[in-house]
Short mmCIF file of C-alpha atoms in Angstrom, two decimals:
data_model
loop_
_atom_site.label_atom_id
_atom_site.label_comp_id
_atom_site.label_asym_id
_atom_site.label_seq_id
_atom_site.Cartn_x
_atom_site.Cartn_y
_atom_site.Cartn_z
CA UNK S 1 -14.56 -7.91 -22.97
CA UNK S 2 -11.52 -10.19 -24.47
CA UNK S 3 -9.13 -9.48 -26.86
CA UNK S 4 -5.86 -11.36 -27.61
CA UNK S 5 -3.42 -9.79 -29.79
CA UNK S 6 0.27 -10.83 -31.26
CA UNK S 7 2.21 -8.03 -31.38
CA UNK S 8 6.17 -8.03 -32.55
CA UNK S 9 8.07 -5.59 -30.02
CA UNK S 10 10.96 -4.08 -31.71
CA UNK S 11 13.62 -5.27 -29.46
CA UNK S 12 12.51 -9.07 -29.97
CA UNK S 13 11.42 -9.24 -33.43
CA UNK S 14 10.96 -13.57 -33.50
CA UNK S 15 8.89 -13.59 -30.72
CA UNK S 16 5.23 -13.18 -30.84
CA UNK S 17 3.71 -11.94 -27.45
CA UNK S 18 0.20 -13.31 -26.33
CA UNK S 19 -1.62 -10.44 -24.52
CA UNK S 20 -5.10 -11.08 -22.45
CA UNK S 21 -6.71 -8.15 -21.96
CA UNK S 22 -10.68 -7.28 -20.12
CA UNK S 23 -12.27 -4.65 -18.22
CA UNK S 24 -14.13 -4.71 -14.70
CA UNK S 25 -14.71 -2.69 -12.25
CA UNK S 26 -12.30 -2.13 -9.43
CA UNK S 27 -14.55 -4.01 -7.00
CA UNK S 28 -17.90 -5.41 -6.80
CA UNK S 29 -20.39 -2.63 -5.65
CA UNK S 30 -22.75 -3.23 -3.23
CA UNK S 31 -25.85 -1.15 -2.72
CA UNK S 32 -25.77 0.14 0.61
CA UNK S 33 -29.21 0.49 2.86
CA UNK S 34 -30.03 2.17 5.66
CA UNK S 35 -29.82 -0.08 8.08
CA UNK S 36 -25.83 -0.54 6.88
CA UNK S 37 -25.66 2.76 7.42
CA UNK S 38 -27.10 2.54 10.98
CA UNK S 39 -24.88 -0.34 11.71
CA UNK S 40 -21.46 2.08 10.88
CA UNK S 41 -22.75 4.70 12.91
CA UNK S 42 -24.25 2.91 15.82
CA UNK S 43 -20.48 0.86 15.85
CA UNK S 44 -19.24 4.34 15.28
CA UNK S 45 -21.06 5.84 18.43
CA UNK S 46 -20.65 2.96 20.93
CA UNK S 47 -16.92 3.38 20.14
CA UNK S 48 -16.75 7.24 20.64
CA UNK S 49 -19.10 6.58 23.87
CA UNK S 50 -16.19 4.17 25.36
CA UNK S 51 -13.44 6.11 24.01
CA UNK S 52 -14.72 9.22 26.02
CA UNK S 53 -15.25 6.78 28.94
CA UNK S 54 -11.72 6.40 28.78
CA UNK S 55 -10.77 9.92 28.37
CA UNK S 56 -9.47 8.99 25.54
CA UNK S 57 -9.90 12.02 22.97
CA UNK S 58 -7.69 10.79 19.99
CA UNK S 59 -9.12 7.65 19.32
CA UNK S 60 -13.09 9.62 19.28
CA UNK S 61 -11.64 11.30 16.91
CA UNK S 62 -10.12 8.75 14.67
CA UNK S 63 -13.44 6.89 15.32
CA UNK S 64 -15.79 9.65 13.84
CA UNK S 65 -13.15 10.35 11.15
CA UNK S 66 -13.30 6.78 10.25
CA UNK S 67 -16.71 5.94 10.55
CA UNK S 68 -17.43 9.26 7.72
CA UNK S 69 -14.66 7.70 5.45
CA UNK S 70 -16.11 4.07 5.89
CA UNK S 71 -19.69 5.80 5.27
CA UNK S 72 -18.02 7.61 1.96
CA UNK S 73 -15.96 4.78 0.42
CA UNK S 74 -18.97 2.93 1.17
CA UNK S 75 -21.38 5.18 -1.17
CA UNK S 76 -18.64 5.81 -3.98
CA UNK S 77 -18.77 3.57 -7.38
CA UNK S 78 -16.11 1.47 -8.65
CA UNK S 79 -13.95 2.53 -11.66
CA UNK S 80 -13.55 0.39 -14.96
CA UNK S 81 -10.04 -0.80 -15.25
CA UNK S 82 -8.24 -2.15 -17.98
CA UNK S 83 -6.54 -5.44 -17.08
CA UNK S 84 -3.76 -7.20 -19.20
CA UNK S 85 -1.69 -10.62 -18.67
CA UNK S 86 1.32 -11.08 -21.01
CA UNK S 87 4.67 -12.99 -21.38
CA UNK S 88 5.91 -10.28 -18.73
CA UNK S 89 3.34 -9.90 -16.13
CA UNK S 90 0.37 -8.70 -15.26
CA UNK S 91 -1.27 -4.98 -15.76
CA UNK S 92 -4.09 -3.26 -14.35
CA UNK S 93 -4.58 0.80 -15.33
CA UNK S 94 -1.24 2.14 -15.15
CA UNK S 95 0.36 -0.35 -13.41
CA UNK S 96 2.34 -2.76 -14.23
CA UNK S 97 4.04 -6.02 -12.51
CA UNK S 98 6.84 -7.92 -13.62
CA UNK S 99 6.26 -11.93 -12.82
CA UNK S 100 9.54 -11.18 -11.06
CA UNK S 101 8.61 -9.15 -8.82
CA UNK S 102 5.68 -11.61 -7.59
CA UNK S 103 5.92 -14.45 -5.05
CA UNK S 104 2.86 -16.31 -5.67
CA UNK S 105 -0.82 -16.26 -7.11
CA UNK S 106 -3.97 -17.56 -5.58
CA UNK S 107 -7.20 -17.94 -7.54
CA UNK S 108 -10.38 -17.08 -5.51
CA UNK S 109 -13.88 -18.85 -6.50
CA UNK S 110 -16.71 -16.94 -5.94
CA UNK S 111 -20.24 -18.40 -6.90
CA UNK S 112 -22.35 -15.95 -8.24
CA UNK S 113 -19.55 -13.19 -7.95
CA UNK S 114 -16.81 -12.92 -10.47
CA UNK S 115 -13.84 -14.45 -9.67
CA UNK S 116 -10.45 -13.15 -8.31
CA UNK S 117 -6.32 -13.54 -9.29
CA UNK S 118 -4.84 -12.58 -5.77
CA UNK S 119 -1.05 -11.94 -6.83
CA UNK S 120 1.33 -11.83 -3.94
CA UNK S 121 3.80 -9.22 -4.50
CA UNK S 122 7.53 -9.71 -2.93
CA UNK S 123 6.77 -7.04 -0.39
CA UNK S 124 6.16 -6.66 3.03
CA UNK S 125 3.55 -3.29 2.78
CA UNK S 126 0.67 -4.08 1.05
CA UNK S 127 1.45 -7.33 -0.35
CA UNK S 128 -1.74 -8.84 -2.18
CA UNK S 129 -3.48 -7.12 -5.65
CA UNK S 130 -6.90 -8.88 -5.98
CA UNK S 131 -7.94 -8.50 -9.90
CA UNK S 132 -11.47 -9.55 -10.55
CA UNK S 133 -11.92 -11.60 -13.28
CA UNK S 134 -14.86 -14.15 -15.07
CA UNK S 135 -14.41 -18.15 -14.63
CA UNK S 136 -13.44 -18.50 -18.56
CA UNK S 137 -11.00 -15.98 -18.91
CA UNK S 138 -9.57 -17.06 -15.23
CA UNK S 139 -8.76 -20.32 -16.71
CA UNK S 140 -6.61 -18.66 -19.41
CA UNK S 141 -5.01 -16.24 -17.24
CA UNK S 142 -4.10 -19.18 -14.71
CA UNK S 143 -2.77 -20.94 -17.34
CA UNK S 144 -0.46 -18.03 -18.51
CA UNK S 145 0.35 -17.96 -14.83
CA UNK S 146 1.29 -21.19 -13.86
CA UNK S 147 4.72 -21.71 -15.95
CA UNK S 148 5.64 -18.25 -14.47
CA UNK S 149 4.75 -17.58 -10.47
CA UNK S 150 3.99 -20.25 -8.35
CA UNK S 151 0.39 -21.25 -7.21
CA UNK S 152 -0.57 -21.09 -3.66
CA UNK S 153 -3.81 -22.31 -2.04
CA UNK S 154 -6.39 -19.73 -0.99
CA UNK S 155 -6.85 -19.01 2.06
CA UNK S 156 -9.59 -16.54 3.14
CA UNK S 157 -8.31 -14.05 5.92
CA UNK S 158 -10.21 -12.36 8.53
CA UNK S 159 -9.55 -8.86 6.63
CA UNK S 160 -11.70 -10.84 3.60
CA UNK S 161 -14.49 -12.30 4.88
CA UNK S 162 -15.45 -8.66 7.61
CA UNK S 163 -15.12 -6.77 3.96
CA UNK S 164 -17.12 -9.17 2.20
CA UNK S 165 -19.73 -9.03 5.27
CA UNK S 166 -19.52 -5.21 5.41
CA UNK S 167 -20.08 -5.19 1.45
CA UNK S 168 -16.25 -3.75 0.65
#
């Protein structure tokens, strides 16, 4: 879903404001089967086995703690968010971020997947927002983007391609 609106704020009242806005889910959902679900636990259980080996108690713990979580987060459905790119930045749900406050963009091609912004914020905890997004209305986003934050090349990380392979 697109819509662009001009709006007049009343602090500026010359300047008309381009808004993008569209909806998707959170993340792509993956069905899980059972055999992903055998995978987590029997990854889960060799690492509780040699954990105990070690006499290590915490981390057989954290293990089976993790492994249910994984297993849960794994099962739950994405939200709908609203996503909007103005003059200012760049909202998703509640949020929003100030082209200021953002070091660089990436764009992320995904055949037969939608698409993905990945805006790098200037932070060192949790740096990256990943907003999934279709190849038209990437193009126009980008564009909006490009006078604004600087474009950076893509480069996958490990954490990306085991969650892509684990279906996250």
């Amino acid at each position: 879903m697109v819509r662009e609106e001009s709006s007049v704020t009343k602090k500026e009242t010359t300047k008309h404001h381009k808004e993008i806005t569209w909806s998707a889910a959170e993340y792509e959902h993956t069905t899980k089967d059972r055999s992903w679900h055998w995978m987590i636990g029997g990854a889960a259980l060799f690492l509780i086995i040699l954990a105990l080996w070690q006499k290590n108690f915490f981390f057989a713990v954290f293990v089976a703690l993790a492994a249910v979580m994984v297993g849960v987060l794994g099962n739950r459905k994405p939200q709908i968010i609203e996503f909007r790119a103005t003059e200012e930045g760049i909202g998703f749900g509640k949020q929003f971020l100030r082209y200021e406050n953002l070091e660089s963009f990436a764009v992320r091609n995904r055949p037969g997947h939608l698409d993905e912004i990945i805006l790098r914020k200037k932070t060192a905890v949790n740096p990256f927002v990943h907003i999934p997004i279709d190849e038209k209305l990437r193009e126009r986003v980008q564009l909006l983007l490009v006078g604004k934050v600087e474009e950076v090349a893509h480069e996958e990380s490990l954490v990306d391609t085991f969650s892509d392979w684990l279906g996250f």
